[in-house]
Amino acid sequence: MNKEKVVKIAILGMGTVGGGTYKILKDNRNIIENRICKKIDVVKALNRSPRPEYAEDFITDNIDDILDNEEIDIVVECLGGIEPATTYMIKALERGKHVVTANKAAVAANYKKLMETSDKHGVKLLFEAAVAGGIPVLTAINNPLQANNFIEIMGILNGTTNYILTKMQEGQSYEEALKDAQKKGFAEADPTADVEGIDAVNKLSILITLMFDKYVAPEEIERVGISKVTIEDILDAKSASETIKLIGRATLRDGKLSYSVKPERISLSHPLSGVDNEFNAVYLRGDMVGELMFYGKGAGALPTGSAIVGDIISIAKTL
Ligand code: HSE
């Protein structure tokens, strides 16, 4: 191991995702350091409120303590929400720091600005965790699948709504299932973003941008949430051997790209129909590879943290 180099990391936000990332960096430290052949050190974390469980000088509520620290190599943004997260990421990139984020809202809203800034300053901005949590679908699209013209994508991109729809099918009420999802750490701070499809639209915007080389803003995507899905709708679908899922879809037909996020009735014979609880799945078709499906946990501290730490490792290997 190169004992000389210590990769210094700062985490913005020590909530569910930031906490999960910190835990992985601590619990799997040995394997991570062996893989990158360097030491890692999480030197600072930004948190609005004090966190007595961490060393006193580790937590700060002042972003400049991180941005002004020239030793920090990688800033991991886990604040969520468009602002101040975007401003902090831009400033970190401008100061030559690599950025890893799970923030689908900020990446979808400011994709061009963030990418231009990272290019201009010669640093990386990675966001595998922003779409479908622990599933490495963006890396797959950006690397081994690059040879394809993509034809279609259908995704179950939100763990909270998939959890609610699954539990409703098992007889639980919408409200009970939502409360459960919040307790388990799947839901956004304001669960309206989950149930009204806003979170899924952000993720679909990122997928479309990478797959079809065309930026489609979240607000351009047709969006219907699950708040109006009733037990009767679910039973009606069941009697026709179908299930209701919140599907993010983009299809290229005759040169025209169409896209939506809405509840759809899916035949029980479709591979997406068996994707339950907080699991996410991305089904896609490329002209060369044919059909593919990715499946895994799309929300929660450790699955999301796993994708974040994967991005940290990719960057750390290059330092
Ligand atoms: N609220 C999101 C979900 C978290 O339920 O999928 C992961 O992006």
PDB file of N, CA, C and O in Angstrom, residues 141-206:
ATOM      1  N   ILE A 141     -24.592   1.753 -18.158  1.00  0.00           N
ATOM      2  CA  ILE A 141     -24.953   2.524 -19.362  1.00  0.00           C
ATOM      3  C   ILE A 141     -23.735   3.274 -19.904  1.00  0.00           C
ATOM      4  O   ILE A 141     -23.504   3.325 -21.113  1.00  0.00           O
ATOM      5  N   ASN A 142     -22.933   3.840 -18.989  1.00  0.00           N
ATOM      6  CA  ASN A 142     -21.786   4.670 -19.397  1.00  0.00           C
ATOM      7  C   ASN A 142     -20.585   3.868 -19.859  1.00  0.00           C
ATOM      8  O   ASN A 142     -19.676   4.417 -20.459  1.00  0.00           O
ATOM      9  N   ASN A 143     -20.540   2.595 -19.513  1.00  0.00           N
ATOM     10  CA  ASN A 143     -19.352   1.807 -19.856  1.00  0.00           C
ATOM     11  C   ASN A 143     -19.690   0.617 -20.744  1.00  0.00           C
ATOM     12  O   ASN A 143     -19.695   0.764 -21.962  1.00  0.00           O
ATOM     13  N   PRO A 144     -20.044  -0.557 -20.190  1.00  0.00           N
ATOM     14  CA  PRO A 144     -20.174  -1.719 -21.087  1.00  0.00           C
ATOM     15  C   PRO A 144     -21.306  -1.623 -22.105  1.00  0.00           C
ATOM     16  O   PRO A 144     -21.296  -2.357 -23.091  1.00  0.00           O
ATOM     17  N   LEU A 145     -22.273  -0.730 -21.901  1.00  0.00           N
ATOM     18  CA  LEU A 145     -23.398  -0.659 -22.851  1.00  0.00           C
ATOM     19  C   LEU A 145     -23.251   0.465 -23.875  1.00  0.00           C
ATOM     20  O   LEU A 145     -24.160   0.696 -24.681  1.00  0.00           O
ATOM     21  N   GLN A 146     -22.105   1.140 -23.865  1.00  0.00           N
ATOM     22  CA  GLN A 146     -21.936   2.320 -24.740  1.00  0.00           C
ATOM     23  C   GLN A 146     -22.067   2.031 -26.229  1.00  0.00           C
ATOM     24  O   GLN A 146     -22.286   2.947 -27.014  1.00  0.00           O
ATOM     25  N   ALA A 147     -21.940   0.774 -26.616  1.00  0.00           N
ATOM     26  CA  ALA A 147     -21.987   0.440 -28.044  1.00  0.00           C
ATOM     27  C   ALA A 147     -23.410   0.450 -28.603  1.00  0.00           C
ATOM     28  O   ALA A 147     -23.603   0.317 -29.811  1.00  0.00           O
ATOM     29  N   ASN A 148     -24.409   0.602 -27.722  1.00  0.00           N
ATOM     30  CA  ASN A 148     -25.800   0.440 -28.153  1.00  0.00           C
ATOM     31  C   ASN A 148     -26.511   1.740 -28.494  1.00  0.00           C
ATOM     32  O   ASN A 148     -26.284   2.770 -27.855  1.00  0.00           O
ATOM     33  N   ASN A 149     -27.432   1.643 -29.452  1.00  0.00           N
ATOM     34  CA  ASN A 149     -28.505   2.632 -29.552  1.00  0.00           C
ATOM     35  C   ASN A 149     -29.594   2.101 -28.633  1.00  0.00           C
ATOM     36  O   ASN A 149     -30.052   0.966 -28.814  1.00  0.00           O
ATOM     37  N   PHE A 150     -29.996   2.875 -27.658  1.00  0.00           N
ATOM     38  CA  PHE A 150     -31.036   2.379 -26.758  1.00  0.00           C
ATOM     39  C   PHE A 150     -32.408   2.590 -27.385  1.00  0.00           C
ATOM     40  O   PHE A 150     -32.654   3.597 -28.059  1.00  0.00           O
ATOM     41  N   ILE A 151     -33.301   1.628 -27.139  1.00  0.00           N
ATOM     42  CA  ILE A 151     -34.629   1.654 -27.741  1.00  0.00           C
ATOM     43  C   ILE A 151     -35.687   1.960 -26.684  1.00  0.00           C
ATOM     44  O   ILE A 151     -36.636   2.693 -26.905  1.00  0.00           O
ATOM     45  N   GLU A 152     -35.471   1.390 -25.502  1.00  0.00           N
ATOM     46  CA  GLU A 152     -36.514   1.524 -24.483  1.00  0.00           C
ATOM     47  C   GLU A 152     -35.925   1.342 -23.097  1.00  0.00           C
ATOM     48  O   GLU A 152     -34.973   0.585 -22.905  1.00  0.00           O
ATOM     49  N   ILE A 153     -36.500   2.058 -22.149  1.00  0.00           N
ATOM     50  CA  ILE A 153     -36.214   1.790 -20.747  1.00  0.00           C
ATOM     51  C   ILE A 153     -37.523   1.828 -19.980  1.00  0.00           C
ATOM     52  O   ILE A 153     -38.393   2.674 -20.241  1.00  0.00           O
ATOM     53  N   MET A 154     -37.688   0.874 -19.074  1.00  0.00           N
ATOM     54  CA  MET A 154     -38.824   0.886 -18.144  1.00  0.00           C
ATOM     55  C   MET A 154     -38.221   0.646 -16.771  1.00  0.00           C
ATOM     56  O   MET A 154     -37.463  -0.311 -16.593  1.00  0.00           O
ATOM     57  N   GLY A 155     -38.528   1.537 -15.812  1.00  0.00           N
ATOM     58  CA  GLY A 155     -37.891   1.362 -14.511  1.00  0.00           C
ATOM     59  C   GLY A 155     -38.861   1.516 -13.367  1.00  0.00           C
ATOM     60  O   GLY A 155     -39.782   2.331 -13.409  1.00  0.00           O
ATOM     61  N   ILE A 156     -38.662   0.708 -12.343  1.00  0.00           N
ATOM     62  CA  ILE A 156     -39.291   0.951 -11.036  1.00  0.00           C
ATOM     63  C   ILE A 156     -38.205   1.689 -10.269  1.00  0.00           C
ATOM     64  O   ILE A 156     -37.218   1.095  -9.833  1.00  0.00           O
ATOM     65  N   LEU A 157     -38.361   3.011 -10.182  1.00  0.00           N
ATOM     66  CA  LEU A 157     -37.239   3.869  -9.787  1.00  0.00           C
ATOM     67  C   LEU A 157     -37.406   4.480  -8.398  1.00  0.00           C
ATOM     68  O   LEU A 157     -36.551   5.239  -7.963  1.00  0.00           O
ATOM     69  N   ASN A 158     -38.515   4.149  -7.741  1.00  0.00           N
ATOM     70  CA  ASN A 158     -38.734   4.728  -6.412  1.00  0.00           C
ATOM     71  C   ASN A 158     -39.131   3.628  -5.419  1.00  0.00           C
ATOM     72  O   ASN A 158     -40.154   2.966  -5.594  1.00  0.00           O
ATOM     73  N   GLY A 159     -38.290   3.474  -4.394  1.00  0.00           N
ATOM     74  CA  GLY A 159     -38.503   2.401  -3.415  1.00  0.00           C
ATOM     75  C   GLY A 159     -39.744   2.626  -2.566  1.00  0.00           C
ATOM     76  O   GLY A 159     -40.477   1.677  -2.259  1.00  0.00           O
ATOM     77  N   THR A 160     -39.977   3.880  -2.171  1.00  0.00           N
ATOM     78  CA  THR A 160     -41.113   4.174  -1.287  1.00  0.00           C
ATOM     79  C   THR A 160     -42.431   3.812  -1.953  1.00  0.00           C
ATOM     80  O   THR A 160     -43.275   3.122  -1.362  1.00  0.00           O
ATOM     81  N   THR A 161     -42.632   4.250  -3.194  1.00  0.00           N
ATOM     82  CA  THR A 161     -43.916   3.964  -3.862  1.00  0.00           C
ATOM     83  C   THR A 161     -44.049   2.474  -4.164  1.00  0.00           C
ATOM     84  O   THR A 161     -45.143   1.917  -4.072  1.00  0.00           O
ATOM     85  N   ASN A 162     -42.941   1.827  -4.490  1.00  0.00           N
ATOM     86  CA  ASN A 162     -43.037   0.385  -4.758  1.00  0.00           C
ATOM     87  C   ASN A 162     -43.379  -0.356  -3.476  1.00  0.00           C
ATOM     88  O   ASN A 162     -44.165  -1.313  -3.485  1.00  0.00           O
ATOM     89  N   TYR A 163     -42.829   0.123  -2.353  1.00  0.00           N
ATOM     90  CA  TYR A 163     -43.132  -0.471  -1.045  1.00  0.00           C
ATOM     91  C   TYR A 163     -44.626  -0.280  -0.731  1.00  0.00           C
ATOM     92  O   TYR A 163     -45.313  -1.221  -0.335  1.00  0.00           O
ATOM     93  N   ILE A 164     -45.123   0.935  -0.954  1.00  0.00           N
ATOM     94  CA  ILE A 164     -46.541   1.214  -0.650  1.00  0.00           C
ATOM     95  C   ILE A 164     -47.445   0.340  -1.524  1.00  0.00           C
ATOM     96  O   ILE A 164     -48.390  -0.290  -1.032  1.00  0.00           O
ATOM     97  N   LEU A 165     -47.162   0.279  -2.824  1.00  0.00           N
ATOM     98  CA  LEU A 165     -48.018  -0.517  -3.731  1.00  0.00           C
ATOM     99  C   LEU A 165     -47.972  -2.007  -3.347  1.00  0.00           C
ATOM    100  O   LEU A 165     -48.999  -2.692  -3.382  1.00  0.00           O
ATOM    101  N   THR A 166     -46.794  -2.486  -2.950  1.00  0.00           N
ATOM    102  CA  THR A 166     -46.670  -3.895  -2.549  1.00  0.00           C
ATOM    103  C   THR A 166     -47.502  -4.154  -1.300  1.00  0.00           C
ATOM    104  O   THR A 166     -48.258  -5.136  -1.229  1.00  0.00           O
ATOM    105  N   LYS A 167     -47.390  -3.282  -0.309  1.00  0.00           N
ATOM    106  CA  LYS A 167     -48.105  -3.476   0.952  1.00  0.00           C
ATOM    107  C   LYS A 167     -49.615  -3.330   0.752  1.00  0.00           C
ATOM    108  O   LYS A 167     -50.402  -4.019   1.397  1.00  0.00           O
ATOM    109  N   MET A 168     -50.030  -2.422  -0.161  1.00  0.00           N
ATOM    110  CA  MET A 168     -51.472  -2.293  -0.442  1.00  0.00           C
ATOM    111  C   MET A 168     -51.995  -3.595  -1.031  1.00  0.00           C
ATOM    112  O   MET A 168     -53.109  -4.020  -0.747  1.00  0.00           O
ATOM    113  N   GLN A 169     -51.167  -4.227  -1.855  1.00  0.00           N
ATOM    114  CA  GLN A 169     -51.567  -5.495  -2.449  1.00  0.00           C
ATOM    115  C   GLN A 169     -51.735  -6.575  -1.380  1.00  0.00           C
ATOM    116  O   GLN A 169     -52.536  -7.479  -1.515  1.00  0.00           O
ATOM    117  N   GLU A 170     -50.946  -6.413  -0.294  1.00  0.00           N
ATOM    118  CA  GLU A 170     -51.025  -7.389   0.809  1.00  0.00           C
ATOM    119  C   GLU A 170     -52.102  -7.000   1.813  1.00  0.00           C
ATOM    120  O   GLU A 170     -52.232  -7.617   2.864  1.00  0.00           O
ATOM    121  N   GLY A 171     -52.849  -5.910   1.548  1.00  0.00           N
ATOM    122  CA  GLY A 171     -53.994  -5.562   2.390  1.00  0.00           C
ATOM    123  C   GLY A 171     -53.758  -4.392   3.335  1.00  0.00           C
ATOM    124  O   GLY A 171     -54.666  -3.995   4.062  1.00  0.00           O
ATOM    125  N   GLN A 172     -52.555  -3.828   3.360  1.00  0.00           N
ATOM    126  CA  GLN A 172     -52.289  -2.676   4.235  1.00  0.00           C
ATOM    127  C   GLN A 172     -52.881  -1.411   3.609  1.00  0.00           C
ATOM    128  O   GLN A 172     -53.050  -1.358   2.373  1.00  0.00           O
ATOM    129  N   SER A 173     -53.177  -0.394   4.437  1.00  0.00           N
ATOM    130  CA  SER A 173     -53.696   0.848   3.855  1.00  0.00           C
ATOM    131  C   SER A 173     -52.518   1.681   3.328  1.00  0.00           C
ATOM    132  O   SER A 173     -51.371   1.495   3.741  1.00  0.00           O
ATOM    133  N   TYR A 174     -52.836   2.621   2.453  1.00  0.00           N
ATOM    134  CA  TYR A 174     -51.843   3.528   1.858  1.00  0.00           C
ATOM    135  C   TYR A 174     -51.087   4.272   2.967  1.00  0.00           C
ATOM    136  O   TYR A 174     -49.859   4.347   2.968  1.00  0.00           O
ATOM    137  N   GLU A 175     -51.845   4.811   3.951  1.00  0.00           N
ATOM    138  CA  GLU A 175     -51.223   5.624   5.011  1.00  0.00           C
ATOM    139  C   GLU A 175     -50.277   4.794   5.871  1.00  0.00           C
ATOM    140  O   GLU A 175     -49.170   5.230   6.184  1.00  0.00           O
ATOM    141  N   GLU A 176     -50.718   3.574   6.234  1.00  0.00           N
ATOM    142  CA  GLU A 176     -49.863   2.702   7.066  1.00  0.00           C
ATOM    143  C   GLU A 176     -48.559   2.381   6.334  1.00  0.00           C
ATOM    144  O   GLU A 176     -47.474   2.413   6.909  1.00  0.00           O
ATOM    145  N   ALA A 177     -48.709   2.035   5.056  1.00  0.00           N
ATOM    146  CA  ALA A 177     -47.533   1.629   4.274  1.00  0.00           C
ATOM    147  C   ALA A 177     -46.560   2.798   4.130  1.00  0.00           C
ATOM    148  O   ALA A 177     -45.342   2.618   4.231  1.00  0.00           O
ATOM    149  N   LEU A 178     -47.092   4.014   3.931  1.00  0.00           N
ATOM    150  CA  LEU A 178     -46.222   5.189   3.808  1.00  0.00           C
ATOM    151  C   LEU A 178     -45.456   5.428   5.113  1.00  0.00           C
ATOM    152  O   LEU A 178     -44.248   5.689   5.106  1.00  0.00           O
ATOM    153  N   LYS A 179     -46.166   5.298   6.234  1.00  0.00           N
ATOM    154  CA  LYS A 179     -45.510   5.500   7.541  1.00  0.00           C
ATOM    155  C   LYS A 179     -44.364   4.511   7.719  1.00  0.00           C
ATOM    156  O   LYS A 179     -43.281   4.862   8.180  1.00  0.00           O
ATOM    157  N   ASP A 180     -44.618   3.270   7.352  1.00  0.00           N
ATOM    158  CA  ASP A 180     -43.604   2.202   7.438  1.00  0.00           C
ATOM    159  C   ASP A 180     -42.377   2.554   6.597  1.00  0.00           C
ATOM    160  O   ASP A 180     -41.241   2.401   7.042  1.00  0.00           O
ATOM    161  N   ALA A 181     -42.632   3.025   5.365  1.00  0.00           N
ATOM    162  CA  ALA A 181     -41.533   3.366   4.443  1.00  0.00           C
ATOM    163  C   ALA A 181     -40.710   4.510   5.023  1.00  0.00           C
ATOM    164  O   ALA A 181     -39.483   4.530   4.900  1.00  0.00           O
ATOM    165  N   GLN A 182     -41.394   5.448   5.690  1.00  0.00           N
ATOM    166  CA  GLN A 182     -40.676   6.576   6.297  1.00  0.00           C
ATOM    167  C   GLN A 182     -39.803   6.084   7.444  1.00  0.00           C
ATOM    168  O   GLN A 182     -38.641   6.447   7.559  1.00  0.00           O
ATOM    169  N   LYS A 183     -40.380   5.166   8.265  1.00  0.00           N
ATOM    170  CA  LYS A 183     -39.628   4.620   9.408  1.00  0.00           C
ATOM    171  C   LYS A 183     -38.389   3.881   8.927  1.00  0.00           C
ATOM    172  O   LYS A 183     -37.339   3.916   9.548  1.00  0.00           O
ATOM    173  N   LYS A 184     -38.511   3.204   7.809  1.00  0.00           N
ATOM    174  CA  LYS A 184     -37.389   2.400   7.307  1.00  0.00           C
ATOM    175  C   LYS A 184     -36.338   3.239   6.571  1.00  0.00           C
ATOM    176  O   LYS A 184     -35.335   2.698   6.109  1.00  0.00           O
ATOM    177  N   GLY A 185     -36.584   4.529   6.453  1.00  0.00           N
ATOM    178  CA  GLY A 185     -35.578   5.410   5.849  1.00  0.00           C
ATOM    179  C   GLY A 185     -35.580   5.402   4.326  1.00  0.00           C
ATOM    180  O   GLY A 185     -34.603   5.802   3.706  1.00  0.00           O
ATOM    181  N   PHE A 186     -36.684   4.971   3.687  1.00  0.00           N
ATOM    182  CA  PHE A 186     -36.743   4.961   2.219  1.00  0.00           C
ATOM    183  C   PHE A 186     -37.236   6.303   1.679  1.00  0.00           C
ATOM    184  O   PHE A 186     -36.820   6.744   0.615  1.00  0.00           O
ATOM    185  N   ALA A 187     -38.170   6.916   2.450  1.00  0.00           N
ATOM    186  CA  ALA A 187     -38.887   8.081   1.905  1.00  0.00           C
ATOM    187  C   ALA A 187     -38.024   9.345   1.932  1.00  0.00           C
ATOM    188  O   ALA A 187     -37.096   9.467   2.730  1.00  0.00           O
ATOM    189  N   GLU A 188     -38.345  10.271   1.034  1.00  0.00           N
ATOM    190  CA  GLU A 188     -37.705  11.598   1.035  1.00  0.00           C
ATOM    191  C   GLU A 188     -38.175  12.372   2.263  1.00  0.00           C
ATOM    192  O   GLU A 188     -39.202  12.038   2.871  1.00  0.00           O
ATOM    193  N   ALA A 189     -37.435  13.447   2.605  1.00  0.00           N
ATOM    194  CA  ALA A 189     -37.812  14.286   3.750  1.00  0.00           C
ATOM    195  C   ALA A 189     -39.282  14.710   3.610  1.00  0.00           C
ATOM    196  O   ALA A 189     -40.059  14.633   4.557  1.00  0.00           O
ATOM    197  N   ASP A 190     -39.670  15.139   2.413  1.00  0.00           N
ATOM    198  CA  ASP A 190     -41.081  15.404   2.135  1.00  0.00           C
ATOM    199  C   ASP A 190     -41.562  14.285   1.198  1.00  0.00           C
ATOM    200  O   ASP A 190     -41.236  14.290   0.010  1.00  0.00           O
ATOM    201  N   PRO A 191     -42.336  13.320   1.738  1.00  0.00           N
ATOM    202  CA  PRO A 191     -42.700  12.151   0.925  1.00  0.00           C
ATOM    203  C   PRO A 191     -43.577  12.472  -0.286  1.00  0.00           C
ATOM    204  O   PRO A 191     -43.812  11.609  -1.130  1.00  0.00           O
ATOM    205  N   THR A 192     -44.040  13.724  -0.402  1.00  0.00           N
ATOM    206  CA  THR A 192     -44.765  14.119  -1.619  1.00  0.00           C
ATOM    207  C   THR A 192     -43.887  13.844  -2.846  1.00  0.00           C
ATOM    208  O   THR A 192     -44.382  13.448  -3.905  1.00  0.00           O
ATOM    209  N   ALA A 193     -42.572  14.059  -2.681  1.00  0.00           N
ATOM    210  CA  ALA A 193     -41.650  13.833  -3.806  1.00  0.00           C
ATOM    211  C   ALA A 193     -41.690  12.369  -4.245  1.00  0.00           C
ATOM    212  O   ALA A 193     -41.537  12.074  -5.433  1.00  0.00           O
ATOM    213  N   ASP A 194     -41.910  11.460  -3.319  1.00  0.00           N
ATOM    214  CA  ASP A 194     -42.015  10.043  -3.680  1.00  0.00           C
ATOM    215  C   ASP A 194     -43.386   9.758  -4.298  1.00  0.00           C
ATOM    216  O   ASP A 194     -43.464   9.298  -5.444  1.00  0.00           O
ATOM    217  N   VAL A 195     -44.444  10.032  -3.526  1.00  0.00           N
ATOM    218  CA  VAL A 195     -45.766   9.550  -3.937  1.00  0.00           C
ATOM    219  C   VAL A 195     -46.308  10.263  -5.172  1.00  0.00           C
ATOM    220  O   VAL A 195     -47.109   9.695  -5.916  1.00  0.00           O
ATOM    221  N   GLU A 196     -45.829  11.480  -5.428  1.00  0.00           N
ATOM    222  CA  GLU A 196     -46.304  12.175  -6.630  1.00  0.00           C
ATOM    223  C   GLU A 196     -45.372  11.976  -7.826  1.00  0.00           C
ATOM    224  O   GLU A 196     -45.517  12.625  -8.868  1.00  0.00           O
ATOM    225  N   GLY A 197     -44.404  11.112  -7.684  1.00  0.00           N
ATOM    226  CA  GLY A 197     -43.565  10.742  -8.839  1.00  0.00           C
ATOM    227  C   GLY A 197     -42.445  11.720  -9.148  1.00  0.00           C
ATOM    228  O   GLY A 197     -41.735  11.561 -10.157  1.00  0.00           O
ATOM    229  N   ILE A 198     -42.243  12.724  -8.278  1.00  0.00           N
ATOM    230  CA  ILE A 198     -41.211  13.745  -8.554  1.00  0.00           C
ATOM    231  C   ILE A 198     -39.815  13.117  -8.489  1.00  0.00           C
ATOM    232  O   ILE A 198     -38.954  13.362  -9.346  1.00  0.00           O
ATOM    233  N   ASP A 199     -39.608  12.276  -7.484  1.00  0.00           N
ATOM    234  CA  ASP A 199     -38.306  11.598  -7.326  1.00  0.00           C
ATOM    235  C   ASP A 199     -38.023  10.696  -8.539  1.00  0.00           C
ATOM    236  O   ASP A 199     -36.917  10.704  -9.091  1.00  0.00           O
ATOM    237  N   ALA A 200     -39.028   9.966  -8.984  1.00  0.00           N
ATOM    238  CA  ALA A 200     -38.838   9.050 -10.132  1.00  0.00           C
ATOM    239  C   ALA A 200     -38.566   9.843 -11.417  1.00  0.00           C
ATOM    240  O   ALA A 200     -37.765   9.432 -12.265  1.00  0.00           O
ATOM    241  N   VAL A 201     -39.221  11.003 -11.557  1.00  0.00           N
ATOM    242  CA  VAL A 201     -39.012  11.852 -12.736  1.00  0.00           C
ATOM    243  C   VAL A 201     -37.560  12.367 -12.767  1.00  0.00           C
ATOM    244  O   VAL A 201     -36.927  12.415 -13.831  1.00  0.00           O
ATOM    245  N   ASN A 202     -37.034  12.730 -11.598  1.00  0.00           N
ATOM    246  CA  ASN A 202     -35.628  13.179 -11.539  1.00  0.00           C
ATOM    247  C   ASN A 202     -34.698  12.063 -12.007  1.00  0.00           C
ATOM    248  O   ASN A 202     -33.750  12.290 -12.766  1.00  0.00           O
ATOM    249  N   LYS A 203     -34.977  10.848 -11.547  1.00  0.00           N
ATOM    250  CA  LYS A 203     -34.112   9.714 -11.909  1.00  0.00           C
ATOM    251  C   LYS A 203     -34.251   9.389 -13.402  1.00  0.00           C
ATOM    252  O   LYS A 203     -33.260   9.091 -14.084  1.00  0.00           O
ATOM    253  N   LEU A 204     -35.498   9.462 -13.911  1.00  0.00           N
ATOM    254  CA  LEU A 204     -35.689   9.181 -15.341  1.00  0.00           C
ATOM    255  C   LEU A 204     -34.984  10.237 -16.193  1.00  0.00           C
ATOM    256  O   LEU A 204     -34.404   9.914 -17.240  1.00  0.00           O
ATOM    257  N   SER A 205     -35.009  11.483 -15.746  1.00  0.00           N
ATOM    258  CA  SER A 205     -34.322  12.552 -16.490  1.00  0.00           C
ATOM    259  C   SER A 205     -32.830  12.220 -16.635  1.00  0.00           C
ATOM    260  O   SER A 205     -32.246  12.358 -17.725  1.00  0.00           O
ATOM    261  N   ILE A 206     -32.228  11.731 -15.549  1.00  0.00           N
ATOM    262  CA  ILE A 206     -30.787  11.383 -15.601  1.00  0.00           C
ATOM    263  C   ILE A 206     -30.575  10.193 -16.545  1.00  0.00           C
ATOM    264  O   ILE A 206     -29.658  10.194 -17.380  1.00  0.00           O
TER     265      ILE A 206
END
